[in-house]
Amino acid sequence: MFKNLILYAITGTNPARCADLIPALVREEFRPCEPAKEHSAGWVDPADPSATRGALVQPLFCHGWMLAYKTETKKVPTQALKARVAEMAEAIYKETGRRPGKTAAKDLAEAAKFELLPRAFALQETTLVWLDTDNGWLALDCASAKRGADIVTALVRMIPGLVVTPVQTQVSPAAAMSTWLGSGDAPWSFGLCLGRSAELHRQDETRAKVRYVNHSLVTDEVRAHVREGYTAKQLALEWDTRMTFVLTDAWTLRNVALTDVVLEENKTAGGPGWPDAEEVWRTDAVLMTAELQRMLADLMNALGGKLAIGQPAATAQA
């Protein structure tokens, strides 16, 4: 369900019930681009983003709510735009005997784009948004920081009093990951163990990088890199034999996946004869968010807990 998660902390006022969100979501509901419009954005049914009259918020029992933010962007191909501008400029030349100047050429480009937009290919993208207000988490299923910022802006505009801030912990992810690589072990007490990929950077003028892919991280070479001053940029981890992911120094999770242990449990719980696609989706969503709630609690504790406002995070390796 989720693949890449950008995580934020929720503070300030939170909506108490799903019903409190619905009027605002309806006002901001997604509508496809008008013929001459380049971009459109809004909220859709998380369980069925293509539905025109779906539920704009899906409750996940005690695991928060799921929303979905959809965008549609139309772009006229550069070559097609240039060709049309050339045709229009040639028509003007034949009629007046003069070539369009810079200002006129700019106006022609705008007119050509306006003319071609209705026929332009529309690219749609939908991002799942998980609101876990009880535990103060906002998770966006995307890898683009810009898209994440756009969605946060839309949420804050829609929910009065909502405050979204970067996640901050007593120990920064970079410091913790470097420490774990230096010792050859992640904190088992929080269910974490090292995976088989990592990326380390030097912070000096060399900007040297070292990457390991499908490689043991419990080696003298890895420990030597940490001693030499390399800092972990990202690190693959496994949690409680139930989830795998890559943690980054920017507090994002990549390649999030439930393990076969969890998938088999869910397969048994669902059983045969579940034809309702929305029920299947909700079961998957509840399962994923339930595991994420537990994993994030352990990960926060492994990083020393939340950071008080104004308090700097530890960056030195332990």
CSV table of C-alpha atoms in Angstrom, one decimal:
chain,number,residue,atom,x,y,z
A,1,MET,CA,0.0,0.0,0.0
A,2,PHE,CA,2.7,2.5,1.0
A,3,LYS,CA,6.0,2.5,-0.7
A,4,ASN,CA,7.8,5.8,0.2
A,5,LEU,CA,6.7,7.9,3.2
A,6,ILE,CA,7.5,11.5,4.0
A,7,LEU,CA,6.8,11.9,7.7
A,8,TYR,CA,5.7,15.0,9.6
A,9,ALA,CA,4.7,15.7,13.2
A,10,ILE,CA,1.2,17.0,13.8
A,11,THR,CA,0.7,19.7,16.5
A,12,GLY,CA,-1.9,22.3,17.2
A,13,THR,CA,-5.6,21.7,16.7
A,14,ASN,CA,-6.7,18.4,15.2
A,15,PRO,CA,-10.2,17.6,13.8
A,16,ALA,CA,-12.0,15.4,16.4
A,17,ARG,CA,-14.0,13.3,13.9
A,18,CYS,CA,-14.1,12.4,10.3
A,19,ALA,CA,-17.3,14.3,9.9
A,20,ASP,CA,-15.5,17.5,10.8
A,21,LEU,CA,-13.3,17.0,7.7
A,22,ILE,CA,-16.0,16.2,5.1
A,23,PRO,CA,-17.3,19.7,4.4
A,24,ALA,CA,-13.8,21.0,3.8
A,25,LEU,CA,-12.9,18.0,1.6
A,26,VAL,CA,-16.0,18.5,-0.5
A,27,ARG,CA,-15.1,22.1,-1.1
A,28,GLU,CA,-11.6,21.0,-2.2
A,29,GLU,CA,-12.7,17.9,-4.1
A,30,PHE,CA,-10.7,17.0,-7.2
A,31,ARG,CA,-12.0,18.1,-10.6
A,32,PRO,CA,-10.3,17.3,-13.9
A,33,CYS,CA,-8.6,20.2,-15.7
A,34,GLU,CA,-10.8,22.4,-17.8
A,35,PRO,CA,-9.9,22.4,-21.5
A,36,ALA,CA,-7.6,25.4,-21.3
A,37,LYS,CA,-6.3,24.8,-17.8
A,38,GLU,CA,-2.8,23.3,-17.1
A,39,HIS,CA,-3.2,22.1,-13.6
A,40,SER,CA,-5.9,20.9,-11.2
A,41,ALA,CA,-5.6,19.4,-7.7
A,42,GLY,CA,-8.0,18.2,-5.0
A,43,TRP,CA,-9.1,15.3,-2.8
A,44,VAL,CA,-10.5,11.9,-3.9
A,45,ASP,CA,-11.6,8.6,-2.4
A,46,PRO,CA,-8.5,6.9,-1.1
A,47,ALA,CA,-10.0,3.4,-1.8
A,48,ASP,CA,-11.0,4.3,-5.4
A,49,PRO,CA,-9.3,7.5,-6.7
A,50,SER,CA,-11.2,7.2,-10.0
A,51,ALA,CA,-14.6,7.3,-8.3
A,52,THR,CA,-16.6,10.5,-8.9
A,53,ARG,CA,-18.8,10.2,-5.8
A,54,GLY,CA,-16.6,8.3,-3.4
A,55,ALA,CA,-15.9,8.8,0.3
A,56,LEU,CA,-13.3,11.5,0.6
A,57,VAL,CA,-12.1,10.3,4.0
A,58,GLN,CA,-11.7,6.7,5.1
A,59,PRO,CA,-11.7,5.9,8.8
A,60,LEU,CA,-9.2,3.2,9.9
A,61,PHE,CA,-10.7,2.4,13.3
A,62,CYS,CA,-8.2,3.3,15.9
A,63,HIS,CA,-5.4,3.9,13.4
A,64,GLY,CA,-6.4,7.3,12.1
A,65,TRP,CA,-7.8,8.4,8.7
A,66,MET,CA,-6.8,8.0,5.1
A,67,LEU,CA,-7.2,10.8,2.5
A,68,ALA,CA,-5.9,10.9,-1.1
A,69,TYR,CA,-4.7,14.0,-2.9
A,70,LYS,CA,-4.9,13.9,-6.7
A,71,THR,CA,-3.4,16.2,-9.3
A,72,GLU,CA,-3.8,16.5,-13.0
A,73,THR,CA,-1.2,18.3,-15.1
A,74,LYS,CA,-1.4,18.9,-18.9
A,75,LYS,CA,1.7,19.9,-20.8
A,76,VAL,CA,1.9,20.7,-24.5
A,77,PRO,CA,5.0,19.0,-26.0
A,78,THR,CA,7.7,21.5,-26.8
A,79,GLN,CA,8.1,20.5,-30.4
A,80,ALA,CA,4.3,20.8,-31.0
A,81,LEU,CA,4.3,24.2,-29.4
A,82,LYS,CA,7.3,25.4,-31.5
A,83,ALA,CA,5.7,24.1,-34.7
A,84,ARG,CA,2.4,25.9,-34.0
A,85,VAL,CA,4.1,29.1,-33.1
A,86,ALA,CA,6.1,28.9,-36.4
A,87,GLU,CA,2.9,28.4,-38.4
A,88,MET,CA,1.3,31.4,-36.7
A,89,ALA,CA,4.4,33.5,-37.3
A,90,GLU,CA,4.5,32.5,-40.9
A,91,ALA,CA,0.9,33.4,-41.4
A,92,ILE,CA,1.5,36.9,-39.9
A,93,TYR,CA,4.5,37.3,-42.2
A,94,LYS,CA,2.5,36.4,-45.3
A,95,GLU,CA,-0.2,38.9,-44.3
A,96,THR,CA,1.9,41.8,-43.1
A,97,GLY,CA,5.3,41.2,-44.6
A,98,ARG,CA,7.0,41.5,-41.2
A,99,ARG,CA,8.3,38.9,-38.7
A,100,PRO,CA,6.9,39.0,-35.2
A,101,GLY,CA,9.2,40.7,-32.6
A,102,LYS,CA,10.1,39.3,-29.2
A,103,THR,CA,6.9,40.6,-27.5
A,104,ALA,CA,4.7,39.4,-30.3
A,105,ALA,CA,6.5,36.0,-30.4
A,106,LYS,CA,5.8,35.7,-26.7
A,107,ASP,CA,2.1,36.4,-27.2
A,108,LEU,CA,2.0,33.9,-30.0
A,109,ALA,CA,3.5,31.2,-27.7
A,110,GLU,CA,0.8,31.9,-25.1
A,111,ALA,CA,-1.9,31.8,-27.8
A,112,ALA,CA,-0.6,28.6,-29.2
A,113,LYS,CA,-0.4,26.9,-25.8
A,114,PHE,CA,-4.0,28.0,-25.1
A,115,GLU,CA,-5.1,26.5,-28.4
A,116,LEU,CA,-3.2,23.2,-27.9
A,117,LEU,CA,-4.0,22.6,-24.2
A,118,PRO,CA,-7.4,21.0,-24.8
A,119,ARG,CA,-5.6,18.3,-26.9
A,120,ALA,CA,-2.6,17.8,-24.5
A,121,PHE,CA,-2.1,14.6,-22.6
A,122,ALA,CA,-3.2,14.8,-19.0
A,123,LEU,CA,-0.9,13.2,-16.4
A,124,GLN,CA,-2.7,12.2,-13.1
A,125,GLU,CA,-1.0,11.4,-9.8
A,126,THR,CA,-2.6,10.3,-6.6
A,127,THR,CA,-0.9,10.3,-3.2
A,128,LEU,CA,-2.3,8.6,-0.1
A,129,VAL,CA,-2.3,10.7,3.0
A,130,TRP,CA,-2.4,9.1,6.5
A,131,LEU,CA,-3.5,11.2,9.4
A,132,ASP,CA,-2.8,9.6,12.8
A,133,THR,CA,-3.9,12.4,15.0
A,134,ASP,CA,-3.9,10.3,18.2
A,135,ASN,CA,-0.1,9.7,17.9
A,136,GLY,CA,0.8,13.0,16.1
A,137,TRP,CA,1.8,11.6,12.7
A,138,LEU,CA,1.2,12.8,9.2
A,139,ALA,CA,2.5,10.4,6.5
A,140,LEU,CA,2.5,11.1,2.7
A,141,ASP,CA,3.1,8.2,0.3
A,142,CYS,CA,5.4,10.0,-2.0
A,143,ALA,CA,9.1,10.6,-2.6
A,144,SER,CA,9.1,14.1,-3.9
A,145,ALA,CA,9.7,16.8,-1.2
A,146,LYS,CA,8.0,19.4,-3.4
A,147,ARG,CA,4.8,17.3,-3.8
A,148,GLY,CA,4.9,16.7,0.0
A,149,ALA,CA,5.1,20.4,0.6
A,150,ASP,CA,2.2,21.1,-1.7
A,151,ILE,CA,0.0,18.5,0.1
A,152,VAL,CA,0.9,19.9,3.5
A,153,THR,CA,0.0,23.4,2.3
A,154,ALA,CA,-3.4,22.1,1.1
A,155,LEU,CA,-4.0,20.3,4.4
A,156,VAL,CA,-3.1,23.3,6.6
A,157,ARG,CA,-5.3,25.5,4.4
A,158,MET,CA,-8.2,23.1,4.7
A,159,ILE,CA,-8.0,22.3,8.5
A,160,PRO,CA,-7.9,25.5,10.7
A,161,GLY,CA,-5.4,25.3,13.5
A,162,LEU,CA,-3.5,22.3,12.1
A,163,VAL,CA,0.2,22.7,12.5
A,164,VAL,CA,2.6,20.4,10.7
A,165,THR,CA,6.3,20.4,11.5
A,166,PRO,CA,9.4,18.3,10.6
A,167,VAL,CA,9.9,15.3,12.8
A,168,GLN,CA,12.7,15.9,15.4
A,169,THR,CA,14.2,13.4,17.8
A,170,GLN,CA,16.8,13.6,20.6
A,171,VAL,CA,19.3,11.8,18.3
A,172,SER,CA,19.2,12.6,14.6
A,173,PRO,CA,18.6,9.7,12.2
A,174,ALA,CA,22.1,10.3,10.7
A,175,ALA,CA,23.8,10.0,14.1
A,176,ALA,CA,21.8,7.0,15.1
A,177,MET,CA,22.4,5.1,11.8
A,178,SER,CA,26.1,5.9,11.9
A,179,THR,CA,26.3,4.6,15.5
A,180,TRP,CA,24.5,1.4,14.5
A,181,LEU,CA,26.8,0.8,11.5
A,182,GLY,CA,29.8,1.5,13.7
A,183,SER,CA,28.8,-1.1,16.2
A,184,GLY,CA,27.4,-3.5,13.7
A,185,ASP,CA,24.1,-3.7,15.3
A,186,ALA,CA,20.8,-1.9,15.5
A,187,PRO,CA,18.9,-1.7,18.9
A,188,TRP,CA,17.2,-5.1,19.2
A,189,SER,CA,15.3,-3.8,22.3
A,190,PHE,CA,13.2,-1.7,19.9
A,191,GLY,CA,12.8,-4.6,17.3
A,192,LEU,CA,15.3,-3.2,14.8
A,193,CYS,CA,18.0,-5.0,13.0
A,194,LEU,CA,20.3,-4.0,10.1
A,195,GLY,CA,19.3,-4.7,6.6
A,196,ARG,CA,21.6,-5.2,3.6
A,197,SER,CA,21.9,-1.7,2.0
A,198,ALA,CA,23.3,1.6,3.2
A,199,GLU,CA,24.7,4.9,1.9
A,200,LEU,CA,27.4,6.9,3.7
A,201,HIS,CA,28.7,10.3,2.9
A,202,ARG,CA,31.7,12.3,4.1
A,203,GLN,CA,30.9,15.8,5.3
A,204,ASP,CA,34.3,17.3,4.3
A,205,GLU,CA,35.4,18.9,1.0
A,206,THR,CA,35.8,15.5,-0.7
A,207,ARG,CA,32.0,14.8,-0.5
A,208,ALA,CA,33.0,11.1,-0.9
A,209,LYS,CA,30.1,8.5,-1.0
A,210,VAL,CA,30.0,4.8,-0.3
A,211,ARG,CA,27.0,2.7,-1.2
A,212,TYR,CA,26.3,-0.9,-0.2
A,213,VAL,CA,23.5,-2.8,-2.0
A,214,ASN,CA,22.5,-6.4,-1.0
A,215,HIS,CA,25.7,-6.5,1.1
A,216,SER,CA,26.4,-7.4,4.7
A,217,LEU,CA,26.7,-4.3,6.8
A,218,VAL,CA,28.4,-6.1,9.7
A,219,THR,CA,32.0,-5.9,8.4
A,220,ASP,CA,35.3,-4.3,9.3
A,221,GLU,CA,35.1,-2.2,6.2
A,222,VAL,CA,31.8,-0.6,7.1
A,223,ARG,CA,33.0,0.1,10.7
A,224,ALA,CA,36.2,1.6,9.3
A,225,HIS,CA,34.3,4.0,7.2
A,226,VAL,CA,32.3,5.2,10.2
A,227,ARG,CA,35.6,5.7,12.2
A,228,GLU,CA,37.0,7.7,9.2
A,229,GLY,CA,34.1,10.2,9.5
A,230,TYR,CA,31.6,8.9,7.1
A,231,THR,CA,28.0,9.6,8.1
A,232,ALA,CA,25.0,7.4,7.2
A,233,LYS,CA,22.7,9.0,4.7
A,234,GLN,CA,20.3,6.1,4.5
A,235,LEU,CA,20.1,2.6,6.0
A,236,ALA,CA,18.0,-0.5,5.4
A,237,LEU,CA,16.3,-1.8,8.5
A,238,GLU,CA,14.0,-4.6,9.5
A,239,TRP,CA,11.6,-4.2,12.4
A,240,ASP,CA,10.3,-7.1,14.5
A,241,THR,CA,10.4,-9.5,11.5
A,242,ARG,CA,7.2,-7.7,10.3
A,243,MET,CA,8.3,-4.7,8.2
A,244,THR,CA,11.3,-3.6,6.1
A,245,PHE,CA,12.2,-0.1,5.1
A,246,VAL,CA,15.1,2.3,4.4
A,247,LEU,CA,15.4,5.1,6.9
A,248,THR,CA,17.0,8.4,5.6
A,249,ASP,CA,18.6,11.2,7.4
A,250,ALA,CA,15.7,13.5,6.3
A,251,TRP,CA,13.2,11.4,8.3
A,252,THR,CA,11.7,9.7,5.3
A,253,LEU,CA,11.0,6.0,4.8
A,254,ARG,CA,11.7,4.3,1.4
A,255,ASN,CA,10.8,0.9,0.1
A,256,VAL,CA,8.4,0.3,2.9
A,257,ALA,CA,7.1,-3.3,2.8
A,258,LEU,CA,5.4,-5.8,5.1
A,259,THR,CA,7.1,-9.1,5.5
A,260,ASP,CA,5.7,-12.5,4.5
A,261,VAL,CA,4.9,-13.1,8.1
A,262,VAL,CA,2.4,-10.3,8.2
A,263,LEU,CA,1.1,-11.0,4.7
A,264,GLU,CA,0.4,-14.6,5.6
A,265,GLU,CA,-1.5,-13.5,8.7
A,266,ASN,CA,-3.6,-11.1,6.7
A,267,LYS,CA,-4.3,-13.8,4.1
A,268,THR,CA,-5.6,-16.1,6.8
A,269,ALA,CA,-7.6,-13.3,8.4
A,270,GLY,CA,-9.3,-12.3,5.2
A,271,GLY,CA,-10.0,-15.8,3.9
A,272,PRO,CA,-11.6,-16.6,0.6
A,273,GLY,CA,-14.7,-15.0,-0.8
A,274,TRP,CA,-14.0,-11.3,-0.2
A,275,PRO,CA,-15.3,-9.8,-3.4
A,276,ASP,CA,-15.7,-6.2,-2.1
A,277,ALA,CA,-12.7,-4.3,-3.3
A,278,GLU,CA,-13.3,-1.5,-0.8
A,279,GLU,CA,-13.3,-3.9,2.1
A,280,VAL,CA,-10.1,-5.5,0.8
A,281,TRP,CA,-8.5,-2.1,0.6
A,282,ARG,CA,-9.7,-1.1,4.1
A,283,THR,CA,-8.3,-4.4,5.5
A,284,ASP,CA,-4.9,-3.7,3.9
A,285,ALA,CA,-5.0,-0.1,5.1
A,286,VAL,CA,-5.8,-1.0,8.7
A,287,LEU,CA,-3.1,-3.7,8.6
A,288,MET,CA,-0.4,-1.4,7.3
A,289,THR,CA,-1.2,1.6,9.5
A,290,ALA,CA,-1.4,-0.7,12.6
A,291,GLU,CA,2.1,-2.0,11.9
A,292,LEU,CA,3.3,1.5,11.1
A,293,GLN,CA,2.0,2.9,14.4
A,294,ARG,CA,3.9,0.3,16.4
A,295,MET,CA,7.1,0.5,14.3
A,296,LEU,CA,7.1,4.3,14.5
A,297,ALA,CA,6.8,4.2,18.3
A,298,ASP,CA,9.8,1.9,18.5
A,299,LEU,CA,11.8,3.9,16.0
A,300,MET,CA,11.1,7.1,17.9
A,301,ASN,CA,12.3,5.5,21.1
A,302,ALA,CA,15.4,4.1,19.4
A,303,LEU,CA,16.2,7.8,18.5
A,304,GLY,CA,15.7,9.0,22.1
A,305,GLY,CA,12.1,10.2,21.7
A,306,LYS,CA,10.7,13.6,20.6
A,307,LEU,CA,12.8,16.7,20.7
A,308,ALA,CA,11.6,19.6,22.8
A,309,ILE,CA,11.0,22.8,20.9
A,310,GLY,CA,14.2,24.7,20.5
A,311,GLN,CA,16.4,21.8,21.7
A,312,PRO,CA,19.1,20.7,19.2
A,313,ALA,CA,19.3,17.1,18.2
A,314,ALA,CA,22.4,15.0,19.0
A,315,THR,CA,24.5,14.7,15.9
A,316,ALA,CA,27.7,13.2,17.3
A,317,GLN,CA,28.1,9.5,17.0
A,318,ALA,CA,27.6,7.7,20.3
